[in-house]
PDB file of C-alpha atoms in Angstrom:
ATOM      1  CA  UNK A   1      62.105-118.984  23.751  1.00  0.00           C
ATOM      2  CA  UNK A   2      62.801-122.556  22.224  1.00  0.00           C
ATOM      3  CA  UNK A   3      61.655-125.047  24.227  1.00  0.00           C
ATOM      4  CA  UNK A   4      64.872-126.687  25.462  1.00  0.00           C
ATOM      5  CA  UNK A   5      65.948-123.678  26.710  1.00  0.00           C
ATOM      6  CA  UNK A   6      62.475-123.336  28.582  1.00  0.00           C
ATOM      7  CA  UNK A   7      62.007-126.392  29.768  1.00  0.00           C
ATOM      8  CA  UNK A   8      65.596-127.972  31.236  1.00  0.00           C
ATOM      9  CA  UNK A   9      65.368-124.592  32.721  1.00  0.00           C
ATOM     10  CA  UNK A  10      62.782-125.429  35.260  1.00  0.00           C
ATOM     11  CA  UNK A  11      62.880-128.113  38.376  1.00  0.00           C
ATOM     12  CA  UNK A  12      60.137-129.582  37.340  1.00  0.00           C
ATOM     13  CA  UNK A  13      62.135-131.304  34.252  1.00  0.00           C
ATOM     14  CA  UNK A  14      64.735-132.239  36.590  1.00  0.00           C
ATOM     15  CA  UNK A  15      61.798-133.491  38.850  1.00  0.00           C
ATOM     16  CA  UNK A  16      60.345-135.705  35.846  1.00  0.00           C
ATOM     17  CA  UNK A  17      63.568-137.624  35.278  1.00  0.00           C
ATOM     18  CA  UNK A  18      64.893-137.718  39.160  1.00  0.00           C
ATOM     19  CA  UNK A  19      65.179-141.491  38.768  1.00  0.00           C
ATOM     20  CA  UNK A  20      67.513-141.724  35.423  1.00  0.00           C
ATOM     21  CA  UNK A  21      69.849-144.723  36.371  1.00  0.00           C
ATOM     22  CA  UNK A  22      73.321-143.384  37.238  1.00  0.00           C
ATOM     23  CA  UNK A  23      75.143-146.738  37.595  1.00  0.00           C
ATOM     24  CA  UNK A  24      74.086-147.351  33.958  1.00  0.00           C
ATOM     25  CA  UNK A  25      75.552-143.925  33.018  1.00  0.00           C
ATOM     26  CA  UNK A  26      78.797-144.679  34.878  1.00  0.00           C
ATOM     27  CA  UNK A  27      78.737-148.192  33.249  1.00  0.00           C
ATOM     28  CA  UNK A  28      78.705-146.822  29.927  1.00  0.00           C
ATOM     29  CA  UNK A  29      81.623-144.443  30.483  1.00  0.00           C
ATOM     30  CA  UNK A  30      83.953-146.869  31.452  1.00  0.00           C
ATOM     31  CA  UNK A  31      83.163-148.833  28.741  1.00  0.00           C
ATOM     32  CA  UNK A  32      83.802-146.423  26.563  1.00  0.00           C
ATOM     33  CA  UNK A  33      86.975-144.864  28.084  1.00  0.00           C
ATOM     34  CA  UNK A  34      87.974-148.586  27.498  1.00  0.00           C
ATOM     35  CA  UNK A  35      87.494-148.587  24.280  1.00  0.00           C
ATOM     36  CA  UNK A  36      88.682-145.286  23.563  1.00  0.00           C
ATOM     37  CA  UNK A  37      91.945-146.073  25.700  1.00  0.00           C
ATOM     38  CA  UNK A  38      92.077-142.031  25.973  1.00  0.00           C
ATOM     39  CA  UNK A  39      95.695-141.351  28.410  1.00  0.00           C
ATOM     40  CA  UNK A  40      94.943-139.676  31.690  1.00  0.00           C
ATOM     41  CA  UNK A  41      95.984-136.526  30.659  1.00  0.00           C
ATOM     42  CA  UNK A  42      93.094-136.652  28.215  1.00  0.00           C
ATOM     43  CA  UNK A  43      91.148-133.011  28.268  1.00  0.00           C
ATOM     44  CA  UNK A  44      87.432-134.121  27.774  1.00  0.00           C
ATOM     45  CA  UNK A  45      84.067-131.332  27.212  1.00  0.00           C
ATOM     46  CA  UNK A  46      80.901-132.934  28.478  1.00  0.00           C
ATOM     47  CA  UNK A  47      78.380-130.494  26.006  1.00  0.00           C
ATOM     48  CA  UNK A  48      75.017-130.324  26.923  1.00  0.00           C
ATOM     49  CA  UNK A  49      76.086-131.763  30.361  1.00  0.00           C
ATOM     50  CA  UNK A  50      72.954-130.786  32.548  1.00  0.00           C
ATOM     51  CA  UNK A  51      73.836-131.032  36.172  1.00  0.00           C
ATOM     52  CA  UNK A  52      76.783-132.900  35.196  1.00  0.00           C
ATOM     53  CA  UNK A  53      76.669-136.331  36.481  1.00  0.00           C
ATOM     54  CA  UNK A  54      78.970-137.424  33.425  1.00  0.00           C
ATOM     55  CA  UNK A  55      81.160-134.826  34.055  1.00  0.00           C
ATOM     56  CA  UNK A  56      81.271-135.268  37.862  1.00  0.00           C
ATOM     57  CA  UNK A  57      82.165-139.052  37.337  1.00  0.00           C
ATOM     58  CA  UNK A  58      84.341-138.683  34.745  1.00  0.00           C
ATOM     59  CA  UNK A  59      86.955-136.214  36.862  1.00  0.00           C
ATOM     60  CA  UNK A  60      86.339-139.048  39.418  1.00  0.00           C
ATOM     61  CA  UNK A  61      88.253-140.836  37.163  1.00  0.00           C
ATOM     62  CA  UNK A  62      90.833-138.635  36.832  1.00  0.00           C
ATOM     63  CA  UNK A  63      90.392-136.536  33.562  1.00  0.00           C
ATOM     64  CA  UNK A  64      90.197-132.818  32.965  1.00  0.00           C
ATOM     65  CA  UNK A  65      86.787-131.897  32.201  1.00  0.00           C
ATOM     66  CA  UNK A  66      84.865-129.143  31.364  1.00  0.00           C
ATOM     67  CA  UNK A  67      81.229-128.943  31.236  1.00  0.00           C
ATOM     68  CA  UNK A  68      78.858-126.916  28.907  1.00  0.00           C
ATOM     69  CA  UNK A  69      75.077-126.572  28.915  1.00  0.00           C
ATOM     70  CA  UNK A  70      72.764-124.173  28.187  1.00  0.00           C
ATOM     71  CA  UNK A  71      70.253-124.040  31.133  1.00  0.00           C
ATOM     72  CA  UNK A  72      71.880-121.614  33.685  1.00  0.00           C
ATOM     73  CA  UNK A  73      70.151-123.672  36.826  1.00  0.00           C
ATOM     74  CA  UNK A  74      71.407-126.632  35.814  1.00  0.00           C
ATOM     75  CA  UNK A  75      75.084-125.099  35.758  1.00  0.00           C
ATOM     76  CA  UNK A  76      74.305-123.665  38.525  1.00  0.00           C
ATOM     77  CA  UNK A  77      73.900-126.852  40.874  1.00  0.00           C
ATOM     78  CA  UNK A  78      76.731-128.405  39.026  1.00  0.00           C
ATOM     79  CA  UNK A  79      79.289-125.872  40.309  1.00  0.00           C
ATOM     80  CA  UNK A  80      78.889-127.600  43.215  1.00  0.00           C
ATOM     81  CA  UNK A  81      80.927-129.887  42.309  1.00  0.00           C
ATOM     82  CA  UNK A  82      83.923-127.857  40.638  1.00  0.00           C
ATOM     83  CA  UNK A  83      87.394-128.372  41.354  1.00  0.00           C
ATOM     84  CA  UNK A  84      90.921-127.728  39.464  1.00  0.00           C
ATOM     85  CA  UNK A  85      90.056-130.231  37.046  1.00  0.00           C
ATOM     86  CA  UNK A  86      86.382-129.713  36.940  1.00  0.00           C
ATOM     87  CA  UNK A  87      84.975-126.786  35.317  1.00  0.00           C
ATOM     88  CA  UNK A  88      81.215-125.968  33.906  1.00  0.00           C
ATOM     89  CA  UNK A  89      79.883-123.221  32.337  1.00  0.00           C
ATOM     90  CA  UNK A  90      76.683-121.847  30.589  1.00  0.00           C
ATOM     91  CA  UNK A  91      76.850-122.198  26.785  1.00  0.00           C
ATOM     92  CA  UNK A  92      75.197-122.520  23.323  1.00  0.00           C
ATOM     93  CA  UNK A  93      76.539-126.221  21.510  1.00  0.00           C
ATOM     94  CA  UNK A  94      75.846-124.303  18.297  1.00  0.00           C
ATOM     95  CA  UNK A  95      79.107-122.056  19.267  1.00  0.00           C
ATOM     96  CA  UNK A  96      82.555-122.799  19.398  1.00  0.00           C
ATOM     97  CA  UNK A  97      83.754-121.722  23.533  1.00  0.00           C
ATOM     98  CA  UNK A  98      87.256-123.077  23.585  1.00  0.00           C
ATOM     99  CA  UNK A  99      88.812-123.906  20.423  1.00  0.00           C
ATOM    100  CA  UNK A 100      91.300-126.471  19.634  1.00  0.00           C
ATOM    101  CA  UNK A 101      91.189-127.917  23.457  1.00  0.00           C
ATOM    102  CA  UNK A 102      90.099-130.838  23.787  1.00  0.00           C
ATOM    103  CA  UNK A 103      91.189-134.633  23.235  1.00  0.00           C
ATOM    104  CA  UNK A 104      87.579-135.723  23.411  1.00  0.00           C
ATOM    105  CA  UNK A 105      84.184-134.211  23.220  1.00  0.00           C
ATOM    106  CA  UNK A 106      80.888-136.314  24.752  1.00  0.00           C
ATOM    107  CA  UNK A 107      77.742-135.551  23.268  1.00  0.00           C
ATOM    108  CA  UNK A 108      75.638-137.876  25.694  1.00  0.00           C
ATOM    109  CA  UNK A 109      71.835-139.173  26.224  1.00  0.00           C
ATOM    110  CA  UNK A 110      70.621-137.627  23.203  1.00  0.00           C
ATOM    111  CA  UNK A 111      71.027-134.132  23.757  1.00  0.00           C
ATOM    112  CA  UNK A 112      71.069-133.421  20.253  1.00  0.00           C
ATOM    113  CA  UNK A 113      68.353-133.035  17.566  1.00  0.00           C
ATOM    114  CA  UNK A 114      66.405-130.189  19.169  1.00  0.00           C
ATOM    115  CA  UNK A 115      66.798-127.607  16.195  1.00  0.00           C
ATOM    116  CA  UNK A 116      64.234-127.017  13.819  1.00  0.00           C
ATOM    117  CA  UNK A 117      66.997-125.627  11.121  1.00  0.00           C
ATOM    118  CA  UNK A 118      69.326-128.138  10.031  1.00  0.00           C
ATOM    119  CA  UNK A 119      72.144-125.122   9.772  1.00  0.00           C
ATOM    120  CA  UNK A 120      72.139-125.261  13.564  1.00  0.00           C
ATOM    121  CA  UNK A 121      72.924-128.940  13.379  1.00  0.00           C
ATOM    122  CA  UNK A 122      75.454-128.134  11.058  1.00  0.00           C
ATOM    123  CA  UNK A 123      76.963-125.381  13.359  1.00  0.00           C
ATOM    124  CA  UNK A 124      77.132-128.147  16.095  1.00  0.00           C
ATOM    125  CA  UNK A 125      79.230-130.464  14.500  1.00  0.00           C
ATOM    126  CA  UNK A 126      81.323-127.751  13.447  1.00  0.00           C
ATOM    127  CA  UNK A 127      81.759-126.273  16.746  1.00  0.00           C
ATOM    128  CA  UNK A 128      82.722-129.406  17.814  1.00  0.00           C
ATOM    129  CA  UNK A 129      85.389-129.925  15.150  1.00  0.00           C
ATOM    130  CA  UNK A 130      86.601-126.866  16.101  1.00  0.00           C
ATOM    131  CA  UNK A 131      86.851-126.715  19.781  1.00  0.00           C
ATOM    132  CA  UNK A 132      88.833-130.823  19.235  1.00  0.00           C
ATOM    133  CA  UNK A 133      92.793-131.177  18.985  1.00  0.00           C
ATOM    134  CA  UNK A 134      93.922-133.239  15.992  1.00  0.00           C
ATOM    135  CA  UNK A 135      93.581-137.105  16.064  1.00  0.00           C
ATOM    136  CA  UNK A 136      90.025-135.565  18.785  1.00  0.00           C
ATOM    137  CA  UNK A 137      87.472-137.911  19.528  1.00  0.00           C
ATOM    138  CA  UNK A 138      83.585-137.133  19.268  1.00  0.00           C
ATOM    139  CA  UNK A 139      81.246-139.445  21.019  1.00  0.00           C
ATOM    140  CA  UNK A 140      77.424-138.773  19.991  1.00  0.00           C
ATOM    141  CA  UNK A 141      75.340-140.702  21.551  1.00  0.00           C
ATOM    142  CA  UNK A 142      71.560-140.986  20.246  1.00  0.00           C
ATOM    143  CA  UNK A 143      68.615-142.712  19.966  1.00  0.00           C
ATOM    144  CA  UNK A 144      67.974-145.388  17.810  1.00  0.00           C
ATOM    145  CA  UNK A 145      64.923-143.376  16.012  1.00  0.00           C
ATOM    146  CA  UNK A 146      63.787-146.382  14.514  1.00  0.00           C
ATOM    147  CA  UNK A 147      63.563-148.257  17.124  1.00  0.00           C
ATOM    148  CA  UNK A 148      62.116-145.291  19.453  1.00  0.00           C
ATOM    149  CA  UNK A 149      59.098-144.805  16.736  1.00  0.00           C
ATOM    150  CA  UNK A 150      58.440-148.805  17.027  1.00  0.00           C
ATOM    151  CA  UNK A 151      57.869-148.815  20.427  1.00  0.00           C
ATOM    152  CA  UNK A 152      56.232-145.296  21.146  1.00  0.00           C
ATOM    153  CA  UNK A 153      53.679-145.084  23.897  1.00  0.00           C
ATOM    154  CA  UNK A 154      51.566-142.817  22.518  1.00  0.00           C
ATOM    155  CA  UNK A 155      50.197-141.617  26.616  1.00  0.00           C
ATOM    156  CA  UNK A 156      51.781-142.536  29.500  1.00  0.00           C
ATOM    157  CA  UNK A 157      51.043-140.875  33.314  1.00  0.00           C
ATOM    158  CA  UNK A 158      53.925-140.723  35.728  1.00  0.00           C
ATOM    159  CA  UNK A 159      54.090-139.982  39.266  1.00  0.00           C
ATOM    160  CA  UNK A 160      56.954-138.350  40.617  1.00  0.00           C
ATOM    161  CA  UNK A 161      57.288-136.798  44.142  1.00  0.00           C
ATOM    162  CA  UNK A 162      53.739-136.580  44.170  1.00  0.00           C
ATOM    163  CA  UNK A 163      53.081-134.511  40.896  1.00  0.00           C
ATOM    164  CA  UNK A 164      51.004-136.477  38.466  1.00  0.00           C
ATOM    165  CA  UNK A 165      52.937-135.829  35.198  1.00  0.00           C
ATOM    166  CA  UNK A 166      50.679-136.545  31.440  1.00  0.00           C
ATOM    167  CA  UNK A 167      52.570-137.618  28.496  1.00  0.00           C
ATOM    168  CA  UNK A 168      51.745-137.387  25.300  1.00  0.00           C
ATOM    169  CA  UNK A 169      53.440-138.771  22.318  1.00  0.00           C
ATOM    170  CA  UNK A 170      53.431-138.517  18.802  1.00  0.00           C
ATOM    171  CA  UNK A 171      55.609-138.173  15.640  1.00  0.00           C
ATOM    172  CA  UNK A 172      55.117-135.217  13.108  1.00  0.00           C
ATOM    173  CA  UNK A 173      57.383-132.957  10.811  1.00  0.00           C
ATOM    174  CA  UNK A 174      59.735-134.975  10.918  1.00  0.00           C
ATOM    175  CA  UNK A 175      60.061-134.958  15.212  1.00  0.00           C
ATOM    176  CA  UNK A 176      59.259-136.978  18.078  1.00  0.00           C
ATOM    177  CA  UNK A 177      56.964-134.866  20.198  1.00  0.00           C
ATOM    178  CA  UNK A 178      56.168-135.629  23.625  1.00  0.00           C
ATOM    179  CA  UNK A 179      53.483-133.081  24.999  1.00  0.00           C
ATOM    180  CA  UNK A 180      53.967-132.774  29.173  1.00  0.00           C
ATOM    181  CA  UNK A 181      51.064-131.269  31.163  1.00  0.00           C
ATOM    182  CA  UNK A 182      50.931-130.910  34.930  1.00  0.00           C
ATOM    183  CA  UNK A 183      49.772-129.484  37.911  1.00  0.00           C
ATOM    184  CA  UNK A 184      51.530-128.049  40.938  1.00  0.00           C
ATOM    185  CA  UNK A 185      50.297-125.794  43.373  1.00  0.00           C
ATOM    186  CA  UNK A 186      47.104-125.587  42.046  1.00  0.00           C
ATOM    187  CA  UNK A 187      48.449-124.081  38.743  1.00  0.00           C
ATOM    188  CA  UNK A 188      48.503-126.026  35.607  1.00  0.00           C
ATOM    189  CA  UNK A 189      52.336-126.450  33.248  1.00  0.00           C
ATOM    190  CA  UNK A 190      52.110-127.298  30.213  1.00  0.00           C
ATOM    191  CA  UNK A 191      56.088-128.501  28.614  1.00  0.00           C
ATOM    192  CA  UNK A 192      57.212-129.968  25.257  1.00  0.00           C
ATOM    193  CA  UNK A 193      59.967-131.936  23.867  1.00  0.00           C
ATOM    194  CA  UNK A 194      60.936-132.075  20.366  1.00  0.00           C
ATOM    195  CA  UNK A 195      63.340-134.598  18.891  1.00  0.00           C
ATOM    196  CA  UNK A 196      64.604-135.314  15.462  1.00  0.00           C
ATOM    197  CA  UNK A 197      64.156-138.614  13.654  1.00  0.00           C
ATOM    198  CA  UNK A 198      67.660-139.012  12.745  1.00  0.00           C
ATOM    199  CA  UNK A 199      69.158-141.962  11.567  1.00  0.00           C
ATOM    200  CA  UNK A 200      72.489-143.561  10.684  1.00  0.00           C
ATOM    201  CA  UNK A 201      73.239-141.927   7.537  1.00  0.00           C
ATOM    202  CA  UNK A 202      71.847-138.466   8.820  1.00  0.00           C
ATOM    203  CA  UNK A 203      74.899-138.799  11.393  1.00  0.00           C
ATOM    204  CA  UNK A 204      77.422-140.562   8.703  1.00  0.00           C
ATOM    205  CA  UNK A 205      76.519-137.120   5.940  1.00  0.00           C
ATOM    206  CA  UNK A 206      77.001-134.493   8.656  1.00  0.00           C
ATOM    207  CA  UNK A 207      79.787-135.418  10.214  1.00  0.00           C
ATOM    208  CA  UNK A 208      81.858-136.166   6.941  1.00  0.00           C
ATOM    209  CA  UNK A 209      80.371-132.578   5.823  1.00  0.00           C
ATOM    210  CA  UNK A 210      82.541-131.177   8.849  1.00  0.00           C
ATOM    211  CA  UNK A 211      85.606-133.439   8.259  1.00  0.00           C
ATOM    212  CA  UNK A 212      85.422-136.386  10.248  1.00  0.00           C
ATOM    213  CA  UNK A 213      86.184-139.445   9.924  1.00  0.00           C
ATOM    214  CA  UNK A 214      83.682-142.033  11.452  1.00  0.00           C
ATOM    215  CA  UNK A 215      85.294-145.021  13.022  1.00  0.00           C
ATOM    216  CA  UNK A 216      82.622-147.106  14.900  1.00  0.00           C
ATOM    217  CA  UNK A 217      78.989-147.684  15.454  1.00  0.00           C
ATOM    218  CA  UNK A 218      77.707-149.140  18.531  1.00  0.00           C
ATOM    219  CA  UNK A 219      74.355-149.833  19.667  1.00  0.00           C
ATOM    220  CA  UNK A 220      74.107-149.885  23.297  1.00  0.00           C
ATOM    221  CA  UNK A 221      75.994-148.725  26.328  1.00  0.00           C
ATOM    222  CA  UNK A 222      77.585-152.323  26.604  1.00  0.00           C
ATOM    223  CA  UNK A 223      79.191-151.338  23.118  1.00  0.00           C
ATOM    224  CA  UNK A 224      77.666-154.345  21.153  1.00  0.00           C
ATOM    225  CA  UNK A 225      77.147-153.508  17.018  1.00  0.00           C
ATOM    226  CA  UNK A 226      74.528-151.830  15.923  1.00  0.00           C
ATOM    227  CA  UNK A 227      71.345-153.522  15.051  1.00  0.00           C
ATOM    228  CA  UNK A 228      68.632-151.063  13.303  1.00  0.00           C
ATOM    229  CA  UNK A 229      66.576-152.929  14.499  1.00  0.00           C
ATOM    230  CA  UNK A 230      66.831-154.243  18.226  1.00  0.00           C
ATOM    231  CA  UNK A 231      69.278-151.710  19.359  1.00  0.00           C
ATOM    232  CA  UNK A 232      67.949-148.793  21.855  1.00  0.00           C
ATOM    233  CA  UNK A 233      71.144-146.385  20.718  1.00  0.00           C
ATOM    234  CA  UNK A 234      72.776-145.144  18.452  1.00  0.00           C
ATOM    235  CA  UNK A 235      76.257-144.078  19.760  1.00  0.00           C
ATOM    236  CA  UNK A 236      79.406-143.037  17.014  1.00  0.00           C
ATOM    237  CA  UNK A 237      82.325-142.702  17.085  1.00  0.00           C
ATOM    238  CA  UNK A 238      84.246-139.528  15.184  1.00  0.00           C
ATOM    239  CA  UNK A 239      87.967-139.046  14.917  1.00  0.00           C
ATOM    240  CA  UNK A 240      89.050-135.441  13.893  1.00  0.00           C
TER     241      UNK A 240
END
């Protein structure tokens, strides 16, 4: 089993990263639903939308959104929260689910990157041509690898509803690797994530390979420019 599908799988993942900061999340969406100035009619997929709390806000908003993810439990808990205009479902990003549908597709909080063959990564942004109306808009929003690598805490141990979570990190092949060991119940977990060090012009080749046109770079959730070096993301901005 790869290890995304493994590991977002389990509680404990959803345990390690209970205290993600939501208002920041929200803050960046209306930013950039400002910036897009998508119409309120706009049909938007959230892919690889975990539990959904992009999703759930942006119907809050008003839009028609769909959610896709591959971890059935997290789908799971966000059907919680369906409605008319709130859907989710359990699905690979690699596959096209509902072509030529939406005005906008959100790839968010670096939930890309996880494939070892580049073809998958390929068969993303494909998929994601597809399954976008003409004049679509993709929002990926990375990392900033290069900043990520400059600043890597090589072991870290975190605390979290009183399981004592070690990190590991390291970069090799070509990935960011962060090893996570545990122990719960008097049983020992051991969990890894794998990330891609993907830069600009990684993005800029792929996504012309597909047809897109790339229309803006930003470098944090406030939408200032890009800085290689000082910004934390790496968020673009594709027009079909």
């Amino acid at each position: 089993m790869d290890w995304f599908a493994e590991w977002f799988n389990t509680p404990y993942y959803h345990i390690l990263y209970k205290n993600r900061d939501n208002n920041e999340a929200q803050e960046f969406i209306t930013n950039l639903l400002k910036y897009l100035s998508l119409s309120g009619k706009s049909k938007i997929l959230d892919l690889a939308c975990g539990k959904g709390r992009h999703s759930i806000f942006l119907n809050q908003l008003g839009y028609d959104v769909t959610g896709v993810d591959l971890a059935p439990e997290s789908i799971e808990y966000a059907k919680k929260h369906e409605n008319e205009h709130l859907k989710f479902f359990v699905g690979d990003m690699r596959k096209p689910n509902f072509p030529h549908s939406f005005n906008a597709i959100f790839n968010l909080f670096t939930s890309f990157g996880y494939f070892s063959n580049d073809e998958d990564n390929l068969k993303v942004y494909q998929a994601i041509y597809e399954q976008l109306l003409d004049k679509g808009i993709f929002v990926m929003d990375f990392m900033n690898v290069s900043l990520a690598i400059d600043n890597l805490v090589e072991n870290e141990d975190k605390e979290v509803d009183g399981i004592l979570f070690h990190l590991h990190r390291k970069i090799e092949d070509g990935f960011i690797i962060k090893d996570i060991n545990f122990q719960d119940k008097d049983k020992n977990f051991y969990f890894q994530e794998r990330v891609r060090t993907f830069h600009l012009n990684y993005f800029e080749n792929i996504g012309k390979k597909v047809g897109f046109s790339l229309k803006n770079i930003f470098g944090d959730y406030d939408l200032h420019e890009f800085n290689v070096k000082t910004s934390p993301r790496l968020i673009l901005i594709f027009e079909k």
